[in-house]
Coordinates of C-alpha atoms and ligand atoms in Angstrom, one line a residue:
Chain F
X169 CA -63.7 22.0 4.8
X170 CA -64.8 18.3 4.8
X171 CA -66.7 17.0 7.8
X172 CA -68.0 13.5 7.4
X173 CA -69.6 11.6 10.3
X174 CA -70.4 7.9 10.4
X175 CA -70.8 7.5 6.7
X176 CA -72.2 4.2 5.5
X177 CA -72.9 3.0 2.0
X178 CA -74.8 -0.2 1.3
X179 CA -75.4 -1.6 -2.2
X180 CA -78.5 -3.8 -2.4
X181 CA -78.1 -6.6 -4.9
X182 CA -81.1 -8.8 -4.8
X183 CA -80.7 -10.9 -1.6
X184 CA -77.2 -9.8 -0.9
X185 CA -76.1 -6.5 0.7
X186 CA -72.6 -5.1 0.0
X187 CA -71.4 -2.9 2.8
X188 CA -68.9 -0.7 1.0
X189 CA -68.6 1.8 3.9
X190 CA -69.4 0.8 7.5
X191 CA -69.2 4.1 9.4
X192 CA -66.5 6.4 8.3
X193 CA -65.8 9.6 10.2
X194 CA -63.3 12.1 8.7
X195 CA -62.4 15.7 9.1
X196 CA -60.2 17.5 6.6
X197 CA -59.1 21.1 7.2
X198 CA -58.7 23.6 4.4
X199 CA -55.2 23.4 2.9
X200 CA -54.5 19.8 4.0
X201 CA -52.8 17.2 1.8
X202 CA -54.2 13.8 2.9
X203 CA -53.9 10.3 1.4
X204 CA -56.4 7.5 1.7
X205 CA -54.8 4.1 1.5
X206 CA -56.3 0.6 1.6
X207 CA -56.6 -2.7 -0.3
X208 CA -58.5 -3.2 -3.5
X209 CA -62.3 -3.1 -2.6
X210 CA -61.8 -1.4 0.8
X211 CA -64.1 1.5 -0.1
X212 CA -61.7 4.2 -1.2
X213 CA -63.4 5.2 -4.4
X214 CA -66.9 4.9 -2.7
X215 CA -65.7 7.3 0.0
X216 CA -64.3 9.8 -2.6
X217 CA -67.6 9.8 -4.6
X218 CA -69.5 10.7 -1.4
X219 CA -67.0 13.4 -0.4
X220 CA -67.2 14.8 -3.9
X221 CA -71.1 14.9 -3.8
X222 CA -71.3 12.4 -6.7
X223 CA -73.1 9.9 -4.6
X224 CA -75.2 10.0 -1.4
X225 CA -74.3 7.9 1.6
X226 CA -76.8 5.3 3.0
X227 CA -76.4 6.8 6.4
X228 CA -74.4 9.4 8.3
X229 CA -73.8 13.1 7.7
X230 CA -71.6 15.0 5.4
X231 CA -70.9 18.8 5.6
X232 CA -68.8 20.4 2.9
X233 CA -67.7 24.0 3.3
X234 CA -70.3 24.4 6.1
X235 CA -73.2 23.1 4.0
X236 CA -75.2 20.1 5.0
X237 CA -74.9 18.2 1.7
X238 CA -78.0 16.0 2.1
X239 CA -80.1 19.2 2.1
X240 CA -78.9 20.3 -1.4
X241 CA -80.8 19.7 -4.6
X242 CA -79.1 17.9 -7.5
X243 CA -78.5 21.1 -9.4
X244 CA -77.1 22.8 -6.3
X245 CA -74.7 19.9 -5.9
X246 CA -73.7 20.2 -9.5
X247 CA -72.9 23.8 -8.9
X248 CA -70.9 23.1 -5.8
X249 CA -68.9 20.5 -7.6
X250 CA -68.2 22.6 -10.7
X251 CA -67.1 25.7 -8.7
X252 CA -65.2 24.0 -5.9
X253 CA -64.0 20.5 -6.6
X254 CA -61.6 19.0 -9.2
X255 CA -61.9 15.2 -9.9
X256 CA -59.4 12.7 -11.2
X257 CA -61.3 9.5 -11.7
X258 CA -59.7 6.0 -11.4
X259 CA -61.0 5.2 -14.9
X260 CA -60.3 8.7 -16.2
X261 CA -63.8 9.2 -17.7
X262 CA -62.6 11.1 -20.7
X263 CA -65.0 11.8 -23.6
X264 CA -63.9 9.5 -26.4
X265 CA -65.0 11.7 -29.3
X266 CA -63.2 14.9 -28.4
X267 CA -59.6 15.8 -28.3
X268 CA -57.4 16.1 -25.2
X269 CA -57.6 19.9 -25.2
X270 CA -61.4 19.9 -25.6
X271 CA -61.7 17.3 -22.7
X272 CA -59.6 19.6 -20.5
X273 CA -61.8 22.7 -21.4
X274 CA -65.0 20.9 -20.4
X275 CA -65.2 22.1 -16.7
X276 CA -64.8 25.7 -18.0
X277 CA -67.9 25.6 -20.2
X278 CA -70.1 27.1 -17.5
X279 CA -67.5 29.4 -16.1
X280 CA -68.3 32.5 -18.1
X281 CA -64.9 32.6 -19.7
X282 CA -64.6 33.4 -23.4
X283 CA -63.5 30.8 -25.9
X284 CA -60.0 32.1 -26.2
X285 CA -59.4 32.2 -22.5
X286 CA -60.8 28.7 -22.0
X287 CA -58.6 27.3 -24.7
X288 CA -55.5 29.1 -23.3
X289 CA -56.1 27.7 -19.8
X290 CA -56.6 24.2 -21.2
X291 CA -53.4 24.4 -23.2
X292 CA -51.5 25.6 -20.1
X293 CA -52.9 22.7 -18.0
X294 CA -51.8 20.2 -20.6
X295 CA -48.3 21.8 -20.7
X296 CA -48.0 21.4 -16.9
X297 CA -48.5 17.6 -17.2
X298 CA -46.1 17.3 -20.2
X299 CA -48.7 16.9 -23.0
X300 CA -48.2 20.1 -25.0
X301 CA -47.6 18.0 -28.1
X302 CA -50.7 15.8 -27.6
X303 CA -53.4 18.4 -27.5
X304 CA -55.3 17.3 -30.5
X305 CA -55.1 13.6 -30.0
X306 CA -58.3 11.8 -29.0
X307 CA -58.1 9.5 -26.0
X308 CA -57.8 6.4 -28.2
X309 CA -54.7 8.0 -29.7
X310 CA -53.0 8.4 -26.3
X311 CA -51.1 6.0 -24.2
X312 CA -52.7 5.0 -20.8
X313 CA -50.4 7.3 -18.9
X314 CA -51.2 10.2 -21.3
X315 CA -54.9 9.6 -20.8
X316 CA -54.4 9.7 -17.1
X317 CA -52.5 13.0 -17.4
X318 CA -55.3 14.5 -19.5
X319 CA -57.7 13.6 -16.6
X320 CA -55.3 15.3 -14.2
X321 CA -55.1 18.5 -16.3
X322 CA -58.9 18.6 -16.6
X323 CA -59.2 18.4 -12.8
X324 CA -57.1 21.5 -12.3
X325 CA -58.3 23.8 -15.1
X326 CA -61.1 25.3 -12.9
X327 CA -58.5 26.1 -10.2
X328 CA -60.6 24.1 -7.6
X329 CA -60.3 24.7 -3.9
X330 CA -60.5 20.9 -3.3
X331 CA -58.9 18.2 -5.5
X332 CA -60.1 14.6 -5.2
X333 CA -57.6 12.4 -7.1
X334 CA -58.3 8.6 -7.3
X335 CA -55.1 6.7 -8.1
X336 CA -53.7 9.6 -10.3
X337 CA -50.3 7.9 -10.9
X338 CA -51.5 4.3 -11.4
X339 CA -50.5 4.3 -15.0
X340 CA -47.4 6.5 -14.7
X341 CA -43.7 5.5 -14.6
X342 CA -41.7 6.7 -11.6
X343 CA -40.3 9.8 -13.1
X344 CA -43.6 11.0 -14.5
X345 CA -45.3 10.1 -11.1
X346 CA -42.9 12.4 -9.3
X347 CA -43.5 15.2 -11.7
X348 CA -47.2 14.9 -11.0
X349 CA -46.6 14.8 -7.2
X350 CA -44.4 17.9 -7.5
X351 CA -47.3 19.6 -9.3
X352 CA -49.6 18.6 -6.4
X353 CA -47.2 19.9 -3.8
X354 CA -47.0 23.2 -5.7
X355 CA -50.8 23.5 -5.8
X356 CA -51.1 22.5 -2.1
X357 CA -48.5 25.2 -1.2
X358 CA -50.8 27.7 -3.0
X359 CA -53.7 26.6 -0.8
X360 CA -55.4 23.7 -2.6
X361 CA -56.8 21.0 -0.3
X362 CA -55.9 17.6 -1.7
X363 CA -57.4 14.2 -1.0
X364 CA -55.3 11.6 -2.8
X365 CA -56.5 8.0 -3.0
X366 CA -53.6 5.6 -3.7
X367 CA -52.7 2.0 -3.0
X368 CA -49.0 2.9 -3.2
X369 CA -47.2 3.7 0.0
X370 CA -44.5 5.7 -1.8
X371 CA -47.1 8.0 -3.3
X372 CA -49.1 8.2 0.0
X373 CA -45.8 9.3 1.7
X374 CA -46.1 12.6 -0.2
X375 CA -49.2 13.6 1.8
X376 CA -48.8 15.0 5.3
X377 CA -51.5 12.7 6.7
X378 CA -52.4 9.2 5.8
X379 CA -55.6 7.3 6.5
X380 CA -56.0 3.6 5.9
X381 CA -59.3 2.0 5.0
X382 CA -60.1 -1.7 5.4
X383 CA -63.5 -3.3 4.6
X384 CA -65.2 0.1 4.7
X385 CA -63.8 1.3 8.0
X386 CA -60.9 3.5 9.0
X387 CA -58.3 1.3 10.7
X388 CA -55.3 3.6 10.9
X389 CA -54.3 7.2 10.8
X390 CA -50.8 8.7 11.0
X391 CA -49.1 12.0 10.1
X392 CA -49.9 15.6 10.9
X393 CA -52.3 18.3 9.7
Chain U
X227 CA -42.2 -18.3 -30.1
X228 CA -42.1 -14.5 -30.7
X229 CA -39.6 -13.3 -33.3
X230 CA -39.9 -9.6 -34.1
X231 CA -37.5 -7.8 -36.3
X232 CA -37.1 -4.0 -36.8
X233 CA -40.7 -3.2 -36.0
X234 CA -41.8 0.3 -36.7
X235 CA -45.1 2.0 -36.1
X236 CA -46.0 5.4 -37.3
X237 CA -49.3 7.2 -36.7
X238 CA -50.1 9.8 -39.4
X239 CA -51.9 12.7 -38.0
X240 CA -52.4 15.3 -40.6
X241 CA -49.1 17.0 -41.1
X242 CA -47.5 15.4 -38.1
X243 CA -46.1 11.8 -37.8
X244 CA -46.0 10.1 -34.4
X245 CA -43.2 7.5 -34.4
X246 CA -44.5 5.1 -31.7
X247 CA -42.0 2.4 -32.5
X248 CA -38.7 3.1 -34.3
X249 CA -37.2 -0.3 -35.0
X250 CA -37.8 -2.9 -32.3
X251 CA -36.1 -6.3 -32.5
X252 CA -37.1 -8.9 -29.9
X253 CA -37.0 -12.7 -29.6
X254 CA -39.0 -14.5 -26.9
X255 CA -38.5 -18.2 -26.4
X256 CA -41.4 -20.5 -25.3
X257 CA -41.7 -20.6 -21.5
X258 CA -40.0 -17.2 -20.9
X259 CA -41.2 -14.7 -18.4
X260 CA -40.2 -11.3 -19.7
X261 CA -41.1 -7.7 -18.6
X262 CA -41.2 -4.6 -20.8
X263 CA -40.5 -1.4 -18.9
X264 CA -40.4 2.2 -20.0
X265 CA -41.8 5.6 -19.4
X266 CA -45.3 6.7 -20.2
X267 CA -45.6 7.0 -24.0
X268 CA -42.5 5.0 -24.8
X269 CA -44.3 2.5 -27.0
X270 CA -45.0 -0.5 -24.6
X271 CA -48.8 -0.9 -25.4
X272 CA -48.1 -0.3 -29.1
X273 CA -45.5 -3.1 -29.1
X274 CA -47.9 -5.4 -27.2
X275 CA -50.7 -4.9 -29.7
X276 CA -48.4 -5.8 -32.6
X277 CA -47.0 -8.9 -30.8
X278 CA -50.6 -9.9 -30.0
X279 CA -51.7 -9.5 -33.7
X280 CA -54.2 -6.8 -32.8
X281 CA -52.3 -4.3 -35.0
X282 CA -50.0 -4.4 -37.9
X283 CA -46.5 -2.7 -37.8
X284 CA -45.7 0.1 -40.4
X285 CA -42.5 -1.8 -41.1
X286 CA -40.4 -4.8 -40.0
X287 CA -41.3 -8.4 -39.7
X288 CA -43.1 -10.4 -37.1
X289 CA -43.1 -14.2 -36.8
X290 CA -45.4 -15.9 -34.2
X291 CA -45.1 -19.6 -33.6
X292 CA -43.3 -19.9 -36.9
X293 CA -46.0 -18.1 -38.9
X294 CA -45.2 -14.9 -40.8
X295 CA -48.0 -12.8 -39.3
X296 CA -48.2 -10.3 -42.2
X297 CA -49.3 -13.2 -44.5
X298 CA -52.4 -14.1 -42.4
X299 CA -55.9 -12.9 -43.1
X300 CA -57.9 -11.0 -40.5
X301 CA -59.9 -14.1 -39.7
X302 CA -56.8 -16.3 -39.5
X303 CA -55.3 -13.8 -37.1
X304 CA -58.5 -13.8 -34.9
X305 CA -58.2 -17.6 -34.8
X306 CA -54.6 -17.5 -33.7
X307 CA -55.3 -15.0 -31.0
X308 CA -58.3 -16.9 -29.7
X309 CA -56.5 -20.2 -29.4
X310 CA -53.1 -19.1 -28.4
X311 CA -53.0 -15.7 -26.7
X312 CA -54.5 -14.2 -23.5
X313 CA -54.8 -10.4 -23.2
X314 CA -54.9 -8.2 -20.2
X315 CA -55.5 -4.7 -21.5
X316 CA -54.3 -1.5 -19.8
X317 CA -57.9 -0.2 -19.8
X318 CA -59.4 -3.6 -19.1
X319 CA -61.9 -3.5 -22.0
X320 CA -64.7 -5.3 -20.1
X321 CA -68.2 -5.4 -21.5
X322 CA -70.3 -3.0 -19.4
X323 CA -73.6 -4.7 -19.8
X324 CA -72.6 -8.2 -18.7
X325 CA -71.6 -9.6 -15.4
X326 CA -68.0 -10.5 -14.3
X327 CA -68.6 -14.2 -14.9
X328 CA -70.1 -13.6 -18.3
X329 CA -67.1 -11.3 -19.2
X330 CA -64.7 -14.1 -18.2
X331 CA -66.6 -16.7 -20.3
X332 CA -66.3 -14.7 -23.4
X333 CA -63.1 -16.2 -24.8
X334 CA -64.6 -19.6 -24.4
X335 CA -67.6 -18.9 -26.7
X336 CA -65.9 -20.4 -29.7
X337 CA -64.1 -23.1 -27.9
X338 CA -66.7 -25.9 -28.4
X339 CA -67.2 -26.3 -24.6
X340 CA -70.7 -26.8 -23.3
X341 CA -72.4 -24.0 -21.3
X342 CA -71.9 -25.8 -17.9
X343 CA -68.1 -26.3 -18.5
X344 CA -67.7 -22.7 -19.7
X345 CA -69.4 -21.4 -16.6
X346 CA -67.4 -23.7 -14.3
X347 CA -64.1 -22.6 -15.8
X348 CA -65.0 -18.9 -15.6
X349 CA -66.0 -19.3 -11.9
X350 CA -62.7 -21.1 -11.2
X351 CA -60.7 -18.3 -12.9
X352 CA -62.6 -15.7 -10.8
X353 CA -61.8 -17.7 -7.6
X354 CA -58.1 -17.7 -8.5
X355 CA -58.1 -13.9 -8.5
X356 CA -60.1 -13.6 -5.3
X357 CA -63.5 -12.6 -6.8
X358 CA -65.6 -15.6 -6.0
X359 CA -68.1 -13.3 -4.3
X360 CA -68.3 -10.8 -7.1
X361 CA -69.3 -13.0 -10.0
X362 CA -72.7 -11.4 -10.8
X363 CA -71.5 -7.8 -10.4
X364 CA -71.4 -5.7 -13.5
X365 CA -68.2 -3.7 -14.1
X366 CA -69.7 -0.5 -12.8
X367 CA -70.5 -2.4 -9.6
X368 CA -66.8 -3.3 -9.1
X369 CA -63.9 -1.4 -7.7
X370 CA -61.1 -0.5 -10.1
X371 CA -58.8 -3.3 -8.8
X372 CA -61.7 -5.8 -9.0
X373 CA -62.3 -4.8 -12.7
X374 CA -58.6 -5.3 -13.3
X375 CA -58.8 -8.8 -11.8
X376 CA -61.8 -9.7 -13.9
X377 CA -59.7 -8.8 -17.0
X378 CA -56.9 -11.0 -15.6
X379 CA -59.3 -13.9 -15.1
X380 CA -60.6 -13.5 -18.6
X381 CA -57.1 -13.6 -20.1
X382 CA -56.4 -17.0 -18.5
X383 CA -59.7 -18.9 -19.0
X384 CA -58.7 -20.3 -22.4
X385 CA -55.4 -21.6 -21.0
X386 CA -53.4 -19.6 -23.5
X387 CA -49.8 -20.6 -24.4
X388 CA -48.9 -16.9 -24.4
X389 CA -50.1 -14.2 -21.9
X390 CA -49.7 -10.5 -22.8
X391 CA -50.5 -8.4 -19.7
X392 CA -50.4 -4.6 -19.9
X393 CA -49.9 -3.1 -16.4
X394 CA -52.0 -5.9 -14.8
X395 CA -51.3 -4.6 -11.2
X396 CA -51.7 -0.9 -11.9
X397 CA -54.9 -0.7 -9.8
X398 CA -53.9 -3.2 -7.1
X399 CA -52.6 -2.8 -3.6
X400 CA -49.3 -4.5 -2.7
X401 CA -50.8 -7.7 -1.2
X402 CA -53.2 -8.3 -4.1
X403 CA -50.4 -7.5 -6.6
X404 CA -48.2 -10.2 -5.1
X405 CA -51.1 -12.6 -5.2
X406 CA -51.4 -12.0 -8.9
X407 CA -47.6 -12.3 -9.5
X408 CA -47.7 -15.6 -7.6
X409 CA -50.4 -16.8 -10.0
X410 CA -48.3 -15.7 -13.0
X411 CA -45.3 -17.6 -11.5
X412 CA -47.4 -20.7 -11.1
X413 CA -48.7 -20.5 -14.7
X414 CA -45.1 -19.8 -16.1
X415 CA -43.9 -22.9 -14.2
X416 CA -46.6 -24.9 -16.0
X417 CA -45.2 -23.6 -19.3
X418 CA -47.1 -20.4 -20.1
X419 CA -45.0 -17.7 -21.9
X420 CA -45.5 -14.4 -20.2
X421 CA -44.9 -10.9 -21.6
X422 CA -45.6 -8.4 -18.8
X423 CA -45.7 -4.6 -19.5
X424 CA -45.2 -2.6 -16.4
X425 CA -43.8 0.8 -15.3
X426 CA -43.1 -0.6 -11.8
X427 CA -39.5 -1.9 -11.3
X428 CA -40.8 -4.0 -8.3
X429 CA -43.2 -5.9 -10.6
X430 CA -40.7 -6.1 -13.4
X431 CA -38.3 -7.8 -11.0
X432 CA -40.6 -10.8 -10.9
X433 CA -39.7 -11.6 -14.6
X434 CA -36.5 -13.4 -15.4
X435 CA -35.7 -10.9 -18.2
X436 CA -36.3 -7.2 -18.4
X437 CA -36.4 -5.0 -21.6
X438 CA -36.5 -1.2 -21.4
X439 CA -38.2 0.9 -24.1
X440 CA -37.6 4.6 -24.6
X441 CA -39.2 6.6 -27.4
X442 CA -40.0 3.6 -29.4
X443 CA -36.5 1.9 -29.2
X444 CA -35.1 -0.8 -26.9
X445 CA -32.4 0.9 -24.8
X446 CA -31.7 -1.7 -22.3
X447 CA -31.9 -5.4 -21.5
X448 CA -30.9 -7.5 -18.5
X449 CA -31.7 -10.8 -16.9
X450 CA -31.6 -14.3 -18.3
X451 CA -33.8 -16.5 -20.5
Ligands
ATP695 N1 -72.5 -0.1 -7.7 C1 -72.1 -1.1 -6.9 N2 -72.9 -2.2 -6.6 C2 -72.4 -3.1 -5.8 N3 -71.2 -3.2 -5.2 C3 -70.4 -2.2 -5.4 C4 -70.7 -1.1 -6.3 N4 -69.7 -0.2 -6.3 C5 -68.7 -0.7 -5.5 N5 -69.1 -1.9 -5.0 C6 -68.4 -2.7 -4.1 O1 -68.0 -1.9 -3.0 C7 -66.7 -2.2 -2.5 C8 -65.8 -1.0 -2.5 O2 -65.6 -0.5 -3.8 P1 -64.6 0.7 -4.0 O3 -64.7 1.0 -5.5 O4 -64.9 1.9 -3.1 O5 -63.2 0.1 -3.6 P2 -61.7 0.7 -3.7 O6 -61.2 0.8 -2.4 O7 -61.8 2.0 -4.5 O8 -61.0 -0.4 -4.5 P3 -59.8 -0.3 -5.7 O9 -58.5 0.0 -4.9 O10 -59.8 -1.7 -6.3 O11 -60.2 0.8 -6.6 C9 -66.1 -3.3 -3.5 O12 -66.1 -4.5 -2.9 C10 -67.1 -3.3 -4.7 O13 -67.3 -4.6 -5.2
ATP696 N1 -53.8 5.9 -32.5 C1 -52.8 6.7 -32.2 N2 -52.6 7.8 -32.9 C2 -51.6 8.7 -32.7 N3 -50.7 8.5 -31.7 C3 -50.8 7.4 -30.9 C4 -51.8 6.5 -31.1 N4 -51.7 5.5 -30.2 C5 -50.6 5.8 -29.5 N5 -50.0 6.9 -29.9 C6 -48.8 7.6 -29.4 O1 -47.8 6.6 -29.5 C7 -46.9 6.7 -28.3 C8 -46.8 5.3 -27.6 O2 -48.0 4.9 -27.1 P1 -48.1 3.6 -26.2 O3 -49.6 3.5 -25.8 O4 -47.5 2.5 -26.8 O5 -47.3 4.1 -24.9 P2 -47.0 3.3 -23.5 O6 -45.6 3.0 -23.4 O7 -47.9 2.1 -23.4 O8 -47.4 4.3 -22.4 P3 -48.1 4.2 -21.0 O9 -47.1 3.7 -20.0 O10 -48.5 5.6 -20.7 O11 -49.3 3.3 -21.1 C9 -47.6 7.8 -27.4 O12 -46.8 8.9 -27.4 C10 -49.0 8.0 -27.9 O13 -49.4 9.3 -27.9
MG697 MG1 -61.0 2.5 -6.4
MG698 MG1 -49.5 1.7 -22.2

């Protein structure tokens, strides 16, 4: 479902070039559960943004679901993302002025579902991450780990075929982290493809395949498909 | 240096009351290195905000450095914080429109230091957290772990007597986390009092004393002073 070849990403900053990705080749089959590990600054989030069609590579090719992504217009990319991909961002990216449940409903706005059904699905997603009693809180009225869980609930509400989760347990205690990993296992068993970015080996161990990035290159791979 | 007695914090949300702290009593001696552990939502960040004079408790008393904090005006509190306390926030709280080095210089603005000295100290703090080559990047041009390290550098630049760090390694890989913990040990050996909030037992093990919060109450304590 993901076929990336020789991806490079260079940020030009005046007279300095930052090579965030230096030639990454990666294939992910439908239904896989794969973890991307690596040190801070190794290029994990950059790779996820390209895989999720949020950013274009400087070089290389990327085919998602058989479509050559570089040929798609911005609005076509937005459509692909909305129908097909769920995102959990490292910084959560919640809307500050709306409640938890409204934040979770957001991906459903263009889905054609009625207001009642949107609200019901958002509530259900929040219950699944243990936040049934925090639905009307705004992000600033939530703990760090609760904000992270709202971001997780939001990523799942559209029932995406592909989940891209960037450090989804970084702010969670062990027990809550395991509850989230159980949820991911459940969804993966139902067919969801999961790409999980994490710097924690314990969390990476939940995936069936692990890829390690260093300085923008894949330096290791182990596990099975 | 910290003497908190029966602290409570209640958030009133319409017809619902959220009891974030339900009576926390805590004493921290100068030079201690203490970790506060607990599940997501247990009250750790709320406690830190009260200890750091960023928020007032609903009940109980708090004495910092011999001063009854409830008697201080807002500007007196701001002065105490600026001279005495370094903060690493769970969400970093960096200014988006300024560079890493300018973000780190911020606590020095009212210190009476000249521009050159401020800049030198900020550069040095960034070097200590491994970001010498990222000084002019803005937060959006930094990885999550790099943003976290800018927040750590900023907390130390005023050489505070008390460091309050909320999940300072949440976005860092193991090697970088250990580098940060080594830095904290160094500073603690030089006399800095450190209160570290973490949900990771491995990180909490670096402190000499560990306190566990659950549902706004201290339920466990172990270690030495
Ligand atoms: N917009 C940008 N402009 C310049 N450099 C950037 C930009 N975004 C990222 N970088 C740099 O690219 C490198 C890779 O960043 P990336 O966010 O992918 O790392 P990461 O592996 O996700 O790190 P972390 O584990 O800390 O989140 C970093 O060194 C970062 O400073
Ligand atoms: N402004 C607020 N209004 C209402 N409730 C709040 C507010 N701030 C925090 N809370 C609630 O208080 C409780 C404690 O929050 P706190 O941020 O202290 O938790 P925490 O232990 O730091 O959690 P985490 O490990 O997830 O960061 C949470 O249940 C949260 O929903
Ligand atoms: Mg990242
Ligand atoms: Mg917190």
